PDB file of C-alpha atoms in Angstrom:
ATOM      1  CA  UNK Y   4     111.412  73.014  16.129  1.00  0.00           C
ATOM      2  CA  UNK Y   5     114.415  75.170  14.942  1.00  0.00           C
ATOM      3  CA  UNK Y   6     112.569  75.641  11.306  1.00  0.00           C
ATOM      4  CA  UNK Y   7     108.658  76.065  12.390  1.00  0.00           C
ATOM      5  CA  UNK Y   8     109.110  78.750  15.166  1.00  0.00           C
ATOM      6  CA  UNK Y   9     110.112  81.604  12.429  1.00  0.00           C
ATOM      7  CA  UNK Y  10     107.351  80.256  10.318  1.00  0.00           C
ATOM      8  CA  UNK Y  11     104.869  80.936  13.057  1.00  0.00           C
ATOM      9  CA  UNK Y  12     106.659  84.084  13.890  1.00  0.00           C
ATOM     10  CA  UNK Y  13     106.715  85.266  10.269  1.00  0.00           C
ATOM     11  CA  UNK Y  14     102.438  84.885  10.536  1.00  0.00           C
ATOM     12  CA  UNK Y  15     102.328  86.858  13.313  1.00  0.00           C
ATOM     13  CA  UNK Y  16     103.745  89.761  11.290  1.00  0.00           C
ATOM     14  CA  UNK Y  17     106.772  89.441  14.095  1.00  0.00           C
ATOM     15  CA  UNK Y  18     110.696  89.219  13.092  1.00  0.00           C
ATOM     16  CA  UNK Y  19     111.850  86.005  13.550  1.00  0.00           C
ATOM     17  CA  UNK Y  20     115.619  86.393  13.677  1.00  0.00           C
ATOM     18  CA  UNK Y  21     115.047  89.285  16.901  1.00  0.00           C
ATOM     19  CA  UNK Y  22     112.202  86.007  18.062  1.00  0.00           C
ATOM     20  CA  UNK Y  23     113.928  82.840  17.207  1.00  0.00           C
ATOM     21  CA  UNK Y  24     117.077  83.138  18.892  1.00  0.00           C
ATOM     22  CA  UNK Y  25     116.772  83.533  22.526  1.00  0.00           C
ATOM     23  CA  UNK Y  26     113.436  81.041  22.162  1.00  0.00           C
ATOM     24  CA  UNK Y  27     114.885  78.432  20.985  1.00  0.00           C
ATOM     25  CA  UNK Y  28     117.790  78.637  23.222  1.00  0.00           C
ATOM     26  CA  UNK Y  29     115.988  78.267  26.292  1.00  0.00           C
ATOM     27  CA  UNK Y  30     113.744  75.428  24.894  1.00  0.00           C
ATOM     28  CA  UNK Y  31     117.223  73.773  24.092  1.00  0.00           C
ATOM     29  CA  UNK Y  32     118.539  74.791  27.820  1.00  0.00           C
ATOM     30  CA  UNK Y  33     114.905  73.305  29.434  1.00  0.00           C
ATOM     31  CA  UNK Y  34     115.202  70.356  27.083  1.00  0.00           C
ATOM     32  CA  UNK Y  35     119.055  69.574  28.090  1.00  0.00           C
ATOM     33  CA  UNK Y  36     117.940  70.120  31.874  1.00  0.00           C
ATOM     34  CA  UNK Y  37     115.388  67.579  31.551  1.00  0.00           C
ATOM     35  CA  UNK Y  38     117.049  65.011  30.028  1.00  0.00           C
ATOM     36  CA  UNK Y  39     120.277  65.182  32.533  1.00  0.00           C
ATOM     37  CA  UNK Y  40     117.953  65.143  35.891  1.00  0.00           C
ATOM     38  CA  UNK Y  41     116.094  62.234  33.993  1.00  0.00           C
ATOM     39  CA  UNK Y  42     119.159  60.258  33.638  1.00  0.00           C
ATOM     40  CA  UNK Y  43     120.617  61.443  37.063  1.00  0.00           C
ATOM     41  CA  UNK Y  44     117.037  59.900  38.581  1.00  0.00           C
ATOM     42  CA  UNK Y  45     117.492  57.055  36.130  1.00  0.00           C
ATOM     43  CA  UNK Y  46     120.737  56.082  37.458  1.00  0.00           C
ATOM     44  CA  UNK Y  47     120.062  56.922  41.345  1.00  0.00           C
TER      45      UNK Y  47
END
């Protein structure tokens, strides 16, 4: 995920370090939110 976001960036003629950064911290933060209520739901 981390390497094909600035390649799609870079086609849309947009600069992916300004892009990339704050993207693919909140897809990490969603992702890490997921999998601890999963667990938590798992486990109770």
């Amino acid at each position: 995920m981390g390497a094909v976001v600035p390649l799609v960036f870079r086609c849309l003629e947009i600069d992916p370090a300004v892009v990339s950064g704050p993207l693919i911290t909140t897809l990490n933060d969603g992702l890490s939110l997921r999998l601890y209520l999963g667990i938590a739901t798992f486990f109770f």
